[in-house]
């Protein structure tokens, strides 16, 4: 059996695909793809092996691109990606995820959820989320009113969590018909009421391996963990240099391990604290955090990493990759202990996905 | 027949599609609908909910700016041109 690895990178100037083998040392770079469209998220559909890239052109609107040949050729579609004639126009597709039954989900701006049962060729609106009673109060974050995180339950088709900025986390337990706010315990320091039901600025969240009721969240106002599917969140920021950051990934096998990249603060420039680059990880569910800057620039590094721009693979030891808003792609092949530069001169990196293929 | 000229950046999304097309006269809307029949998905790239032309898509009929209701005559020449205002990224 041959193992190949891919890094899928979304940028405002198109998608890029990097390929290597199981060593993850020598990467070949191809791109830009998707005709240079701004690409917010890019994944591999495990059902078909196709690459799916989500984005929106300032001229031509939203679309999901699909490649069945690892990026050599692409088709695109936005059939069904609409709230209806006369309704607000969809600007772009922000996020993609695949459910346990192979259905593909797309999160869009302005915030809403769509579902495809044919691999992203046609889409149907999950209208229950748009009909959520709090919808009229939803306010955009700095990136817009975006649905940026989709976490399907790994086995229960009726359950999915989504994250919307700056609205918070919602969960459905009935296949998308109704949605419940899941923000209890999450602060909203920018709000006159610091603990509203909705209005939290969730930046990214992910499920713990093998424990779907446990989710880790990087928020505008801290890092959190829930052990009851989001009904209650506990803050686990203590030990980090800042409460502010964007991406968060969880380990593929260890439910106690997660990685974050703190930035110095929402009003302080949003770069890594003290201009010294580091990724932080926990191995005890957020009770303590370990800093790793080995291999990363430790001074004069005014780097920022956006919410979708960190990913992990499924190899052992797990590989962690992040891309900066200034186009550097960094990788660790020892679970985030040390880091190497993969490539330095990409456009601003909006998203990273790490894929392992066996053939 | 009317003539429609499509921009390079749009053609890139539809491999094999040519720049120039002969279509039945009518309106800009009917011209785009006819093109969508032979180039599935093209309408969604030019129009948004409304329907209306996307904000950064310009259509000129015989050299004059048009919208979806603008008449297209039997000898008209239609140019679809992405606006220079659209490339913010």
Coordinates of C-alpha atoms in Angstrom, one line a residue:
Chain A
X1 CA 0.0 0.0 0.0
X2 CA 1.2 3.5 -0.9
X3 CA 0.4 6.4 1.3
X4 CA 0.2 9.9 -0.3
X5 CA -0.5 13.1 1.5
X6 CA -2.0 16.3 0.3
X7 CA -2.3 19.8 1.7
X8 CA -5.2 21.7 0.2
X9 CA -4.9 25.5 0.5
X10 CA -7.6 28.1 -0.1
X11 CA -6.6 31.7 -0.8
X12 CA -8.2 34.9 -2.2
X13 CA -6.4 34.1 -5.4
X14 CA -7.5 30.5 -5.9
X15 CA -6.8 27.0 -4.5
X16 CA -3.4 25.3 -4.3
X17 CA -2.7 21.6 -3.9
X18 CA 0.6 20.3 -2.4
X19 CA 1.4 16.6 -2.7
X20 CA 3.9 14.4 -0.9
X21 CA 4.3 10.9 0.5
X22 CA 4.0 9.6 4.0
X23 CA 7.2 11.3 5.1
X24 CA 5.6 14.7 4.5
X25 CA 9.0 16.3 3.7
X26 CA 9.1 17.1 0.0
X27 CA 6.1 18.8 -1.3
X28 CA 5.1 19.6 -4.9
X29 CA 3.0 22.7 -5.3
X30 CA 0.3 23.1 -8.0
X31 CA -2.0 26.1 -8.5
X32 CA -3.6 28.5 -8.5
X33 CA -6.8 26.5 -9.3
X34 CA -10.5 27.4 -9.5
X35 CA -9.7 30.2 -12.0
X36 CA -8.3 32.3 -9.2
X37 CA -11.6 32.6 -7.4
X38 CA -11.4 33.5 -3.7
X39 CA -11.6 30.1 -1.9
X40 CA -12.6 30.0 1.7
X41 CA -12.6 26.2 2.3
X42 CA -11.3 23.1 0.5
X43 CA -11.8 19.5 1.5
X44 CA -11.8 16.0 0.2
X45 CA -15.1 14.2 0.1
X46 CA -14.2 10.8 1.6
X47 CA -17.1 9.2 -0.3
X48 CA -15.9 9.9 -3.8
X49 CA -12.3 11.1 -3.2
X50 CA -13.2 14.4 -5.0
X51 CA -11.8 17.7 -3.9
X52 CA -14.4 20.3 -3.1
X53 CA -13.5 24.0 -2.9
X54 CA -15.9 26.6 -1.6
X55 CA -15.8 30.3 -2.5
X56 CA -17.3 33.2 -4.2
X57 CA -16.2 35.5 -7.0
X58 CA -16.7 39.2 -6.6
X59 CA -18.1 39.1 -10.2
X60 CA -19.7 35.8 -10.6
X61 CA -21.1 35.0 -7.1
X62 CA -20.9 31.9 -4.9
X63 CA -20.0 28.3 -6.1
X64 CA -18.6 25.0 -5.0
X65 CA -15.9 23.7 -7.3
X66 CA -15.3 19.9 -7.7
X67 CA -12.3 18.0 -9.0
X68 CA -12.3 14.3 -9.5
X69 CA -8.6 14.2 -10.6
X70 CA -6.8 15.8 -7.7
X71 CA -7.0 19.3 -9.1
X72 CA -6.2 18.7 -12.8
X73 CA -9.6 19.7 -13.9
X74 CA -12.6 21.3 -12.2
X75 CA -16.3 21.8 -12.6
X76 CA -18.4 24.2 -10.5
X77 CA -22.0 24.6 -9.4
X78 CA -24.3 26.8 -7.4
X79 CA -27.5 25.1 -8.3
X80 CA -29.8 25.5 -5.4
X81 CA -27.4 27.8 -3.5
X82 CA -30.0 30.5 -3.0
X83 CA -32.6 31.8 -0.5
X84 CA -35.0 32.3 -3.3
X85 CA -35.7 35.0 -5.9
X86 CA -36.2 38.4 -4.1
X87 CA -34.3 37.2 -1.0
X88 CA -30.9 38.4 0.0
X89 CA -28.2 37.3 -2.4
X90 CA -25.6 34.8 -1.3
X91 CA -22.2 36.3 -1.6
X92 CA -19.9 33.3 -1.0
X93 CA -19.6 29.8 0.3
X94 CA -17.5 29.8 3.5
X95 CA -17.3 26.2 4.7
X96 CA -17.8 22.6 3.7
X97 CA -18.2 19.4 5.7
X98 CA -19.3 15.8 4.9
X99 CA -21.8 14.0 7.1
X100 CA -21.6 10.3 8.1
X101 CA -24.1 9.4 5.3
X102 CA -22.0 11.2 2.7
X103 CA -24.1 14.3 2.5
X104 CA -22.1 17.5 1.9
X105 CA -22.9 20.6 3.9
X106 CA -22.1 24.1 2.8
X107 CA -22.1 27.2 5.1
X108 CA -22.6 30.5 3.3
X109 CA -22.6 34.3 3.7
X110 CA -25.1 35.7 4.7
X111 CA -25.3 32.9 7.2
X112 CA -27.2 29.8 6.2
X113 CA -26.7 26.1 5.7
X114 CA -27.1 24.1 2.5
X115 CA -27.1 20.3 2.0
X116 CA -26.1 18.3 -1.1
X117 CA -26.8 14.6 -1.6
X118 CA -25.0 14.4 -4.9
X119 CA -21.5 15.4 -4.0
X120 CA -22.0 19.2 -4.4
X121 CA -23.7 19.3 -7.8
X122 CA -27.0 20.5 -6.5
X123 CA -28.0 22.0 -3.1
X124 CA -31.0 22.3 -0.9
X125 CA -31.5 25.0 1.8
X126 CA -31.6 23.7 5.4
X127 CA -34.3 26.3 6.1
X128 CA -34.8 25.4 9.8
X129 CA -31.6 27.3 10.7
X130 CA -32.7 30.4 8.8
X131 CA -36.0 30.1 10.6
X132 CA -34.3 30.0 14.1
X133 CA -36.2 32.5 16.3
X134 CA -33.1 34.6 16.9
X135 CA -32.4 35.1 13.2
X136 CA -33.6 38.8 13.2
X137 CA -30.9 39.6 15.9
X138 CA -28.0 38.1 14.1
X139 CA -25.1 40.6 13.6
X140 CA -22.0 40.1 11.5
X141 CA -18.5 39.8 12.8
X142 CA -15.6 41.5 11.1
X143 CA -15.6 38.8 8.4
X144 CA -19.3 39.2 7.7
X145 CA -22.4 37.2 8.8
X146 CA -20.8 33.9 8.0
X147 CA -21.5 30.3 8.8
X148 CA -17.9 29.1 9.1
X149 CA -18.0 25.9 11.0
X150 CA -20.0 22.7 10.4
X151 CA -19.5 19.7 12.7
X152 CA -21.8 16.7 11.8
X153 CA -22.2 14.1 14.6
X154 CA -20.0 11.1 13.5
X155 CA -22.9 8.6 13.8
X156 CA -26.2 10.3 14.5
X157 CA -27.6 11.7 11.3
X158 CA -30.0 13.9 13.2
X159 CA -27.3 15.9 15.0
X160 CA -25.1 18.7 13.6
X161 CA -23.5 21.7 15.1
X162 CA -22.8 24.9 13.2
X163 CA -20.9 28.1 14.1
X164 CA -21.9 31.6 12.9
X165 CA -20.0 34.9 13.5
X166 CA -21.0 36.8 15.5
X167 CA -24.0 34.7 16.6
X168 CA -22.6 31.6 18.2
X169 CA -23.1 27.8 18.1
X170 CA -26.3 26.1 17.2
X171 CA -27.2 22.4 17.3
X172 CA -29.9 20.4 15.6
X173 CA -31.1 17.2 17.0
X174 CA -33.8 16.6 14.4
X175 CA -32.0 16.6 11.1
X176 CA -32.0 20.3 10.6
X177 CA -35.7 21.1 11.3
X178 CA -35.0 23.0 14.5
X179 CA -31.8 24.5 16.0
X180 CA -30.9 25.2 19.5
X181 CA -28.4 27.9 20.7
X182 CA -25.4 26.2 22.4
X183 CA -23.6 29.2 24.0
X184 CA -24.2 28.8 27.7
X185 CA -21.0 29.7 29.5
X186 CA -19.4 31.5 26.6
X187 CA -18.6 35.2 27.2
X188 CA -19.5 38.0 24.9
X189 CA -17.3 40.8 26.4
X190 CA -18.2 43.2 23.6
X191 CA -21.9 42.9 24.4
X192 CA -23.7 45.0 27.1
X193 CA -25.1 41.7 28.3
X194 CA -22.0 39.5 28.6
X195 CA -23.8 36.2 28.7
X196 CA -26.5 36.4 26.0
X197 CA -28.3 33.3 24.6
X198 CA -26.9 34.2 21.2
X199 CA -24.5 36.9 20.0
X200 CA -21.2 35.1 20.9
X201 CA -18.4 35.4 18.5
X202 CA -17.4 31.8 17.9
X203 CA -14.3 31.6 15.8
X204 CA -13.9 27.8 15.3
X205 CA -14.8 24.6 17.1
X206 CA -14.1 20.9 16.6
X207 CA -15.2 17.6 18.1
X208 CA -13.0 15.4 20.3
X209 CA -12.0 12.1 18.8
X210 CA -14.4 9.3 19.8
X211 CA -16.3 11.6 22.2
X212 CA -18.8 13.5 20.1
X213 CA -20.3 15.2 23.2
X214 CA -17.0 16.9 23.8
X215 CA -16.2 19.9 21.6
X216 CA -13.4 22.4 21.9
X217 CA -14.0 26.0 20.9
X218 CA -11.8 29.0 20.1
X219 CA -13.9 32.1 20.6
X220 CA -13.3 35.8 20.3
X221 CA -13.4 35.8 24.1
X222 CA -11.5 32.7 25.2
X223 CA -11.1 29.0 24.6
X224 CA -13.8 26.6 25.9
X225 CA -14.7 22.9 26.1
X226 CA -18.1 21.3 26.4
X227 CA -18.7 17.7 27.5
X228 CA -22.4 17.7 26.9
X229 CA -22.8 18.6 23.3
X230 CA -22.7 22.3 23.8
X231 CA -25.3 22.7 26.5
X232 CA -22.7 24.0 28.8
X233 CA -19.2 25.3 28.0
X234 CA -16.3 25.7 30.5
X235 CA -13.5 28.1 29.9
X236 CA -10.1 26.6 29.4
X237 CA -8.2 29.8 28.5
X238 CA -6.0 29.7 31.6
X239 CA -2.4 29.0 30.6
X240 CA -2.6 30.6 27.2
X241 CA -1.0 34.0 26.5
X242 CA -4.2 35.4 25.1
X243 CA -7.9 34.6 24.9
X244 CA -8.0 35.7 21.3
X245 CA -7.3 33.5 18.3
X246 CA -9.0 31.9 15.3
X247 CA -8.2 28.3 14.4
X248 CA -8.5 25.2 16.6
X249 CA -8.0 21.5 15.7
X250 CA -8.4 18.3 17.7
X251 CA -6.3 15.1 17.6
X252 CA -7.6 12.3 15.4
X253 CA -7.2 9.7 18.2
X254 CA -6.7 11.4 21.5
X255 CA -9.8 13.2 22.8
X256 CA -7.7 15.1 25.4
X257 CA -5.5 16.9 22.8
X258 CA -6.1 20.1 20.8
X259 CA -4.1 22.8 19.2
X260 CA -4.7 26.6 19.1
X261 CA -2.8 29.6 17.8
X262 CA -3.3 32.6 20.2
X263 CA -3.0 36.1 18.8
X264 CA -2.2 39.1 20.9
X265 CA -5.7 40.5 21.1
X266 CA -8.6 41.8 19.0
X267 CA -7.5 45.4 19.4
X268 CA -3.8 45.0 19.5
X269 CA -3.0 44.0 15.9
X270 CA -4.1 40.4 15.9
X271 CA -0.6 38.9 15.5
X272 CA 1.2 36.3 17.6
X273 CA 2.0 37.6 21.1
X274 CA 5.3 39.5 21.3
X275 CA 5.8 38.9 17.6
X276 CA 7.1 35.5 18.5
X277 CA 5.4 32.7 16.6
X278 CA 4.0 29.7 18.5
X279 CA 1.4 27.0 18.4
X280 CA -0.1 25.9 21.8
X281 CA -1.4 22.5 22.6
X282 CA -3.1 20.7 25.4
X283 CA -2.9 17.1 26.3
X284 CA -5.3 17.2 29.3
X285 CA -8.5 18.7 27.9
X286 CA -7.4 22.3 28.4
X287 CA -6.3 22.1 32.0
X288 CA -2.8 23.1 30.9
X289 CA -1.2 24.3 27.7
X290 CA 2.3 23.8 26.1
X291 CA 3.9 26.3 23.9
X292 CA 5.9 25.3 20.8
X293 CA 7.9 27.8 18.8
X294 CA 10.7 25.4 17.8
X295 CA 11.5 26.1 14.1
X296 CA 9.2 29.1 14.0
X297 CA 10.5 32.7 13.9
X298 CA 10.8 33.9 17.5
X299 CA 11.2 37.6 16.9
X300 CA 9.8 40.1 14.5
X301 CA 7.1 37.7 13.5
X302 CA 4.0 39.7 13.0
X303 CA 2.0 36.7 11.9
X304 CA -1.7 36.0 11.9
X305 CA -3.6 32.8 11.2
X306 CA -7.2 32.8 10.2
X307 CA -10.0 30.5 11.4
X308 CA -9.8 27.8 8.7
X309 CA -6.1 27.9 8.2
X310 CA -4.9 25.1 10.5
X311 CA -5.4 21.4 9.9
X312 CA -4.2 18.0 11.1
X313 CA -3.7 14.8 9.3
X314 CA -4.4 11.2 10.5
X315 CA -0.8 9.8 10.4
X316 CA 1.2 8.8 13.5
X317 CA 2.7 11.1 14.8
X318 CA -0.1 13.4 13.7
X319 CA 0.9 16.2 11.3
X320 CA -0.2 19.7 12.0
X321 CA -0.2 22.4 9.3
X322 CA -1.0 26.1 9.5
X323 CA -1.0 28.9 7.0
X324 CA -0.5 32.6 7.7
X325 CA -2.4 35.6 6.4
X326 CA 0.9 36.5 4.7
X327 CA 1.3 33.3 2.8
X328 CA 3.7 31.1 4.7
X329 CA 2.7 27.5 5.2
X330 CA 4.2 25.8 8.2
X331 CA 4.1 22.1 9.1
X332 CA 4.9 19.9 12.1
X333 CA 5.3 16.1 11.6
X334 CA 5.7 15.5 15.3
X335 CA 2.3 16.5 16.6
X336 CA 3.1 20.2 17.0
X337 CA 6.4 20.0 18.8
X338 CA 8.6 21.4 16.1
X339 CA 7.9 23.2 12.8
X340 CA 9.3 23.5 9.3
X341 CA 8.4 25.9 6.5
X342 CA 6.7 24.2 3.6
X343 CA 6.5 27.3 1.3
X344 CA 6.7 31.0 2.0
X345 CA 5.2 32.9 -0.9
X346 CA 1.5 32.0 -1.3
X347 CA -1.2 34.6 -1.3
X348 CA -2.9 35.1 2.1
X349 CA -3.9 31.7 3.3
X350 CA -7.6 31.4 4.2
X351 CA -7.9 27.7 4.7
X352 CA -5.8 24.5 5.0
X353 CA -6.9 20.9 4.8
X354 CA -4.5 18.0 5.4
X355 CA -5.4 14.7 3.7
X356 CA -4.0 11.2 3.7
X357 CA -4.7 8.9 0.8
X358 CA -3.9 5.2 0.7
X359 CA -3.8 3.3 -2.6
Chain B
X1 CA -29.6 37.0 -35.1
X2 CA -28.1 39.0 -32.3
X3 CA -24.5 38.5 -31.3
X4 CA -23.2 38.1 -27.7
X5 CA -19.6 38.4 -26.7
X6 CA -18.6 36.7 -23.4
X7 CA -15.6 37.7 -21.3
X8 CA -12.5 35.5 -20.9
X9 CA -12.9 35.1 -17.1
X10 CA -16.4 33.6 -17.7
X11 CA -15.3 31.3 -20.5
X12 CA -12.7 29.9 -18.2
X13 CA -15.5 28.4 -16.0
X14 CA -17.0 26.6 -19.0
X15 CA -14.3 24.7 -20.9
X16 CA -14.9 24.5 -24.6
X17 CA -17.3 27.4 -24.7
X18 CA -16.5 30.1 -27.3
X19 CA -16.5 33.8 -26.9
X20 CA -19.1 34.7 -29.5
X21 CA -22.6 33.4 -29.8
X22 CA -25.6 34.0 -32.1
X23 CA -28.9 34.2 -30.2
X24 CA -32.5 35.2 -30.9
X25 CA -33.4 38.8 -30.4
X26 CA -35.5 39.8 -27.3
X27 CA -34.2 41.2 -24.1
X28 CA -30.9 40.9 -22.2
X29 CA -32.8 38.5 -19.9
X30 CA -34.0 36.3 -22.7
X31 CA -30.6 36.3 -24.3
X32 CA -29.0 35.1 -21.0
X33 CA -31.8 32.4 -20.6
X34 CA -31.1 31.1 -24.1
X35 CA -27.4 31.0 -23.5
X36 CA -28.0 29.1 -20.2
X37 CA -29.8 26.4 -22.2
X38 CA -26.6 25.6 -24.1
X39 CA -24.2 26.6 -21.4
X40 CA -25.8 25.2 -18.2
X41 CA -24.9 27.3 -15.2
X42 CA -24.0 30.5 -17.1
X43 CA -27.2 32.3 -15.8
X44 CA -26.1 31.8 -12.2
X45 CA -22.8 33.4 -12.9
X46 CA -24.3 36.6 -14.3
X47 CA -27.5 37.0 -12.3
X48 CA -28.3 37.0 -8.6
X49 CA -31.5 36.8 -6.6
X50 CA -34.1 39.3 -7.9
X51 CA -33.3 38.3 -10.5
X52 CA -30.9 41.1 -11.4
X53 CA -27.5 41.4 -12.9
X54 CA -24.7 40.8 -10.4
X55 CA -23.4 44.1 -9.0
X56 CA -20.1 43.9 -10.9
X57 CA -21.4 42.5 -14.2
X58 CA -21.9 45.1 -16.9
X59 CA -23.9 44.4 -20.1
X60 CA -23.7 46.7 -23.1
X61 CA -26.2 46.5 -26.0
X62 CA -24.9 48.2 -29.1
X63 CA -22.5 50.1 -26.9
X64 CA -25.0 51.4 -24.4
X65 CA -25.3 50.2 -20.7
X66 CA -28.2 47.8 -20.3
X67 CA -30.1 45.8 -17.7
X68 CA -32.2 42.7 -17.9
X69 CA -35.1 44.5 -19.6
X70 CA -33.0 46.2 -22.3
X71 CA -34.3 45.2 -25.8
X72 CA -31.9 43.3 -27.9
X73 CA -32.5 43.8 -31.7
X74 CA -32.1 41.4 -34.5
X75 CA -28.7 43.0 -35.4
X76 CA -27.7 44.0 -31.9
X77 CA -24.3 43.3 -30.5
X78 CA -24.2 42.5 -26.7
X79 CA -21.0 42.7 -24.7
X80 CA -20.8 41.1 -21.2
X81 CA -18.0 42.8 -19.3
X82 CA -16.9 42.3 -15.7
X83 CA -16.6 45.7 -14.0
X84 CA -13.2 46.9 -12.9
X85 CA -14.8 47.5 -9.5
X86 CA -15.1 43.8 -8.8
X87 CA -11.6 42.7 -8.1
X88 CA -11.1 43.6 -4.4
X89 CA -9.1 40.5 -3.4

